[in-house]
Amino acid sequence: QVQLAESGGGLVQAGGSLRLSCALSGRTFSDRTVGWFRQAPGKEHEFVAAITWDTGTTYYRASLKGQFTIARDNAKNTLYLQMNNLQLEDTAVYYCAASNAIYPRSPQAFGSWGQGTQVTVSA
């Protein structure tokens, strides 16, 4: 039922930063976890980070911890992903998604998805 809409993607030089936003509409108590995935060309969806909406507990793909930061604004019903020190391998379509589960990491556990926003990192 919840609808998600990503924004903030674009073209950035290696070493640069971007902040992605995800506007949530119609979120309910059952949307317990929201998070970010990315999909590079020819690859499967890759878990990036997630946050439990009620407590704000965060968890990350291990290789991205310290580089990316996930946050949410309860009042604005908005999810954020701060991406720092972007590298070529970070190029992907980034999606936000919502899940009824607690601490999921698999794409199949997330039932609601945005349309994605392209992040392209150039040398």
PDB file of C-alpha atoms in Angstrom:
ATOM      1  CA  GLN A   1       0.000   0.000   0.000  1.00  0.00           C
ATOM      2  CA  VAL A   2       2.839   2.402   0.761  1.00  0.00           C
ATOM      3  CA  GLN A   3       4.174   4.256  -2.252  1.00  0.00           C
ATOM      4  CA  LEU A   4       7.789   5.331  -2.526  1.00  0.00           C
ATOM      5  CA  ALA A   5       9.457   7.877  -4.778  1.00  0.00           C
ATOM      6  CA  GLU A   6      13.218   8.327  -5.002  1.00  0.00           C
ATOM      7  CA  SER A   7      15.028  11.493  -5.953  1.00  0.00           C
ATOM      8  CA  GLY A   8      18.502  12.974  -5.785  1.00  0.00           C
ATOM      9  CA  GLY A   9      20.409  10.781  -8.187  1.00  0.00           C
ATOM     10  CA  GLY A  10      22.686  12.147 -10.845  1.00  0.00           C
ATOM     11  CA  LEU A  11      26.181  12.268 -12.246  1.00  0.00           C
ATOM     12  CA  VAL A  12      29.033  12.733  -9.814  1.00  0.00           C
ATOM     13  CA  GLN A  13      32.810  12.576  -9.987  1.00  0.00           C
ATOM     14  CA  ALA A  14      34.640   9.816  -8.165  1.00  0.00           C
ATOM     15  CA  GLY A  15      35.210  10.869  -4.588  1.00  0.00           C
ATOM     16  CA  GLY A  16      32.121  13.032  -4.543  1.00  0.00           C
ATOM     17  CA  SER A  17      28.923  12.770  -2.540  1.00  0.00           C
ATOM     18  CA  LEU A  18      25.200  12.564  -3.131  1.00  0.00           C
ATOM     19  CA  ARG A  19      22.175  12.433  -0.885  1.00  0.00           C
ATOM     20  CA  LEU A  20      19.228  10.412  -2.093  1.00  0.00           C
ATOM     21  CA  SER A  21      15.718  10.993  -0.799  1.00  0.00           C
ATOM     22  CA  CYS A  22      12.729   8.684  -0.748  1.00  0.00           C
ATOM     23  CA  ALA A  23       9.296  10.145  -0.123  1.00  0.00           C
ATOM     24  CA  LEU A  24       6.886   7.717   1.522  1.00  0.00           C
ATOM     25  CA  SER A  25       3.155   8.015   0.998  1.00  0.00           C
ATOM     26  CA  GLY A  26       0.615   5.938   2.872  1.00  0.00           C
ATOM     27  CA  ARG A  27       3.033   4.205   5.237  1.00  0.00           C
ATOM     28  CA  THR A  28       1.357   2.113   7.934  1.00  0.00           C
ATOM     29  CA  PHE A  29       2.535   0.377  11.089  1.00  0.00           C
ATOM     30  CA  SER A  30       3.078  -2.795   9.088  1.00  0.00           C
ATOM     31  CA  ASP A  31       5.821  -1.118   7.035  1.00  0.00           C
ATOM     32  CA  ARG A  32       8.315  -1.895   9.758  1.00  0.00           C
ATOM     33  CA  THR A  33      11.547  -1.561   7.794  1.00  0.00           C
ATOM     34  CA  VAL A  34      12.563   0.735   4.968  1.00  0.00           C
ATOM     35  CA  GLY A  35      15.793   0.561   3.074  1.00  0.00           C
ATOM     36  CA  TRP A  36      17.866   1.033  -0.021  1.00  0.00           C
ATOM     37  CA  PHE A  37      18.952  -1.368  -2.735  1.00  0.00           C
ATOM     38  CA  ARG A  38      20.981  -0.832  -5.852  1.00  0.00           C
ATOM     39  CA  GLN A  39      21.175  -2.589  -9.174  1.00  0.00           C
ATOM     40  CA  ALA A  40      24.142  -2.262 -11.485  1.00  0.00           C
ATOM     41  CA  PRO A  41      23.860  -3.307 -15.126  1.00  0.00           C
ATOM     42  CA  GLY A  42      23.719  -7.077 -15.433  1.00  0.00           C
ATOM     43  CA  LYS A  43      23.580  -7.624 -11.672  1.00  0.00           C
ATOM     44  CA  GLU A  44      20.904  -8.507  -9.156  1.00  0.00           C
ATOM     45  CA  HIS A  45      19.494  -6.116  -6.612  1.00  0.00           C
ATOM     46  CA  GLU A  46      22.067  -5.565  -3.886  1.00  0.00           C
ATOM     47  CA  PHE A  47      21.155  -4.623  -0.339  1.00  0.00           C
ATOM     48  CA  VAL A  48      22.650  -1.292   0.701  1.00  0.00           C
ATOM     49  CA  ALA A  49      21.165  -0.241   4.040  1.00  0.00           C
ATOM     50  CA  ALA A  50      17.946  -0.310   6.031  1.00  0.00           C
ATOM     51  CA  ILE A  51      16.348   1.262   9.064  1.00  0.00           C
ATOM     52  CA  THR A  52      13.490   0.227  11.328  1.00  0.00           C
ATOM     53  CA  TRP A  53      10.948   2.986  11.193  1.00  0.00           C
ATOM     54  CA  ASP A  54       9.858   2.880  14.825  1.00  0.00           C
ATOM     55  CA  THR A  55      13.217   2.715  16.607  1.00  0.00           C
ATOM     56  CA  GLY A  56      15.570   4.055  13.954  1.00  0.00           C
ATOM     57  CA  THR A  57      17.855   1.039  14.194  1.00  0.00           C
ATOM     58  CA  THR A  58      20.156   0.974  11.181  1.00  0.00           C
ATOM     59  CA  TYR A  59      22.079  -1.781   9.466  1.00  0.00           C
ATOM     60  CA  TYR A  60      24.258  -1.862   6.387  1.00  0.00           C
ATOM     61  CA  ARG A  61      25.895  -3.963   3.790  1.00  0.00           C
ATOM     62  CA  ALA A  62      29.232  -4.577   5.470  1.00  0.00           C
ATOM     63  CA  SER A  63      31.339  -3.183   2.647  1.00  0.00           C
ATOM     64  CA  LEU A  64      29.417   0.103   2.681  1.00  0.00           C
ATOM     65  CA  LYS A  65      29.363   0.784   6.395  1.00  0.00           C
ATOM     66  CA  GLY A  66      31.090   4.074   7.057  1.00  0.00           C
ATOM     67  CA  GLN A  67      30.721   5.219   3.458  1.00  0.00           C
ATOM     68  CA  PHE A  68      26.917   5.370   3.292  1.00  0.00           C
ATOM     69  CA  THR A  69      24.549   6.568   6.008  1.00  0.00           C
ATOM     70  CA  ILE A  70      20.821   5.878   6.155  1.00  0.00           C
ATOM     71  CA  ALA A  71      18.397   8.091   8.059  1.00  0.00           C
ATOM     72  CA  ARG A  72      14.709   8.852   8.236  1.00  0.00           C
ATOM     73  CA  ASP A  73      12.645  11.907   9.076  1.00  0.00           C
ATOM     74  CA  ASN A  74       9.480  10.763  10.814  1.00  0.00           C
ATOM     75  CA  ALA A  75       7.739  14.117  10.491  1.00  0.00           C
ATOM     76  CA  LYS A  76       8.363  14.305   6.756  1.00  0.00           C
ATOM     77  CA  ASN A  77       7.906  10.588   6.049  1.00  0.00           C
ATOM     78  CA  THR A  78      11.143  10.722   4.134  1.00  0.00           C
ATOM     79  CA  LEU A  79      14.054   8.315   3.915  1.00  0.00           C
ATOM     80  CA  TYR A  80      17.581   9.422   3.073  1.00  0.00           C
ATOM     81  CA  LEU A  81      20.793   7.843   1.922  1.00  0.00           C
ATOM     82  CA  GLN A  82      23.939   9.916   2.283  1.00  0.00           C
ATOM     83  CA  MET A  83      26.594   8.542  -0.044  1.00  0.00           C
ATOM     84  CA  ASN A  84      30.168   9.734   0.408  1.00  0.00           C
ATOM     85  CA  ASN A  85      33.411   8.986  -1.400  1.00  0.00           C
ATOM     86  CA  LEU A  86      31.546   7.562  -4.362  1.00  0.00           C
ATOM     87  CA  GLN A  87      33.491   5.257  -6.636  1.00  0.00           C
ATOM     88  CA  LEU A  88      32.911   3.847 -10.105  1.00  0.00           C
ATOM     89  CA  GLU A  89      31.561   0.608  -8.664  1.00  0.00           C
ATOM     90  CA  ASP A  90      28.803   2.544  -6.906  1.00  0.00           C
ATOM     91  CA  THR A  91      27.195   3.308 -10.257  1.00  0.00           C
ATOM     92  CA  ALA A  92      23.716   1.780 -10.212  1.00  0.00           C
ATOM     93  CA  VAL A  93      20.031   2.446 -10.082  1.00  0.00           C
ATOM     94  CA  TYR A  94      19.183   3.017  -6.432  1.00  0.00           C
ATOM     95  CA  TYR A  95      15.796   1.938  -5.100  1.00  0.00           C
ATOM     96  CA  CYS A  96      14.062   2.511  -1.816  1.00  0.00           C
ATOM     97  CA  ALA A  97      11.782  -0.210  -0.533  1.00  0.00           C
ATOM     98  CA  ALA A  98       9.602  -1.127   2.432  1.00  0.00           C
ATOM     99  CA  SER A  99       9.168  -4.425   4.255  1.00  0.00           C
ATOM    100  CA  ASN A 100       6.829  -5.909   6.832  1.00  0.00           C
ATOM    101  CA  ALA A 101       9.720  -7.833   8.353  1.00  0.00           C
ATOM    102  CA  ILE A 102      12.342  -6.867  10.915  1.00  0.00           C
ATOM    103  CA  TYR A 103      15.961  -6.638   9.743  1.00  0.00           C
ATOM    104  CA  PRO A 104      15.420  -8.099   6.276  1.00  0.00           C
ATOM    105  CA  ARG A 105      18.205  -7.993   3.701  1.00  0.00           C
ATOM    106  CA  SER A 106      16.757  -9.960   0.818  1.00  0.00           C
ATOM    107  CA  PRO A 107      14.904  -8.118  -1.956  1.00  0.00           C
ATOM    108  CA  GLN A 108      12.122 -10.691  -1.769  1.00  0.00           C
ATOM    109  CA  ALA A 109      11.329  -9.557   1.774  1.00  0.00           C
ATOM    110  CA  PHE A 110      10.534  -6.046   0.565  1.00  0.00           C
ATOM    111  CA  GLY A 111       7.076  -5.813  -0.906  1.00  0.00           C
ATOM    112  CA  SER A 112       6.935  -2.153  -1.938  1.00  0.00           C
ATOM    113  CA  TRP A 113       9.447  -0.478  -4.218  1.00  0.00           C
ATOM    114  CA  GLY A 114      10.091   2.887  -5.755  1.00  0.00           C
ATOM    115  CA  GLN A 115      10.937   3.382  -9.403  1.00  0.00           C
ATOM    116  CA  GLY A 116      14.613   4.017  -8.769  1.00  0.00           C
ATOM    117  CA  THR A 117      17.015   6.873  -9.330  1.00  0.00           C
ATOM    118  CA  GLN A 118      20.183   6.621 -11.392  1.00  0.00           C
ATOM    119  CA  VAL A 119      23.536   7.298  -9.769  1.00  0.00           C
ATOM    120  CA  THR A 120      26.457   7.494 -12.169  1.00  0.00           C
ATOM    121  CA  VAL A 121      30.008   7.953 -10.935  1.00  0.00           C
ATOM    122  CA  SER A 122      32.635   9.098 -13.415  1.00  0.00           C
ATOM    123  CA  ALA A 123      36.405   8.955 -13.179  1.00  0.00           C
TER     124      ALA A 123
END
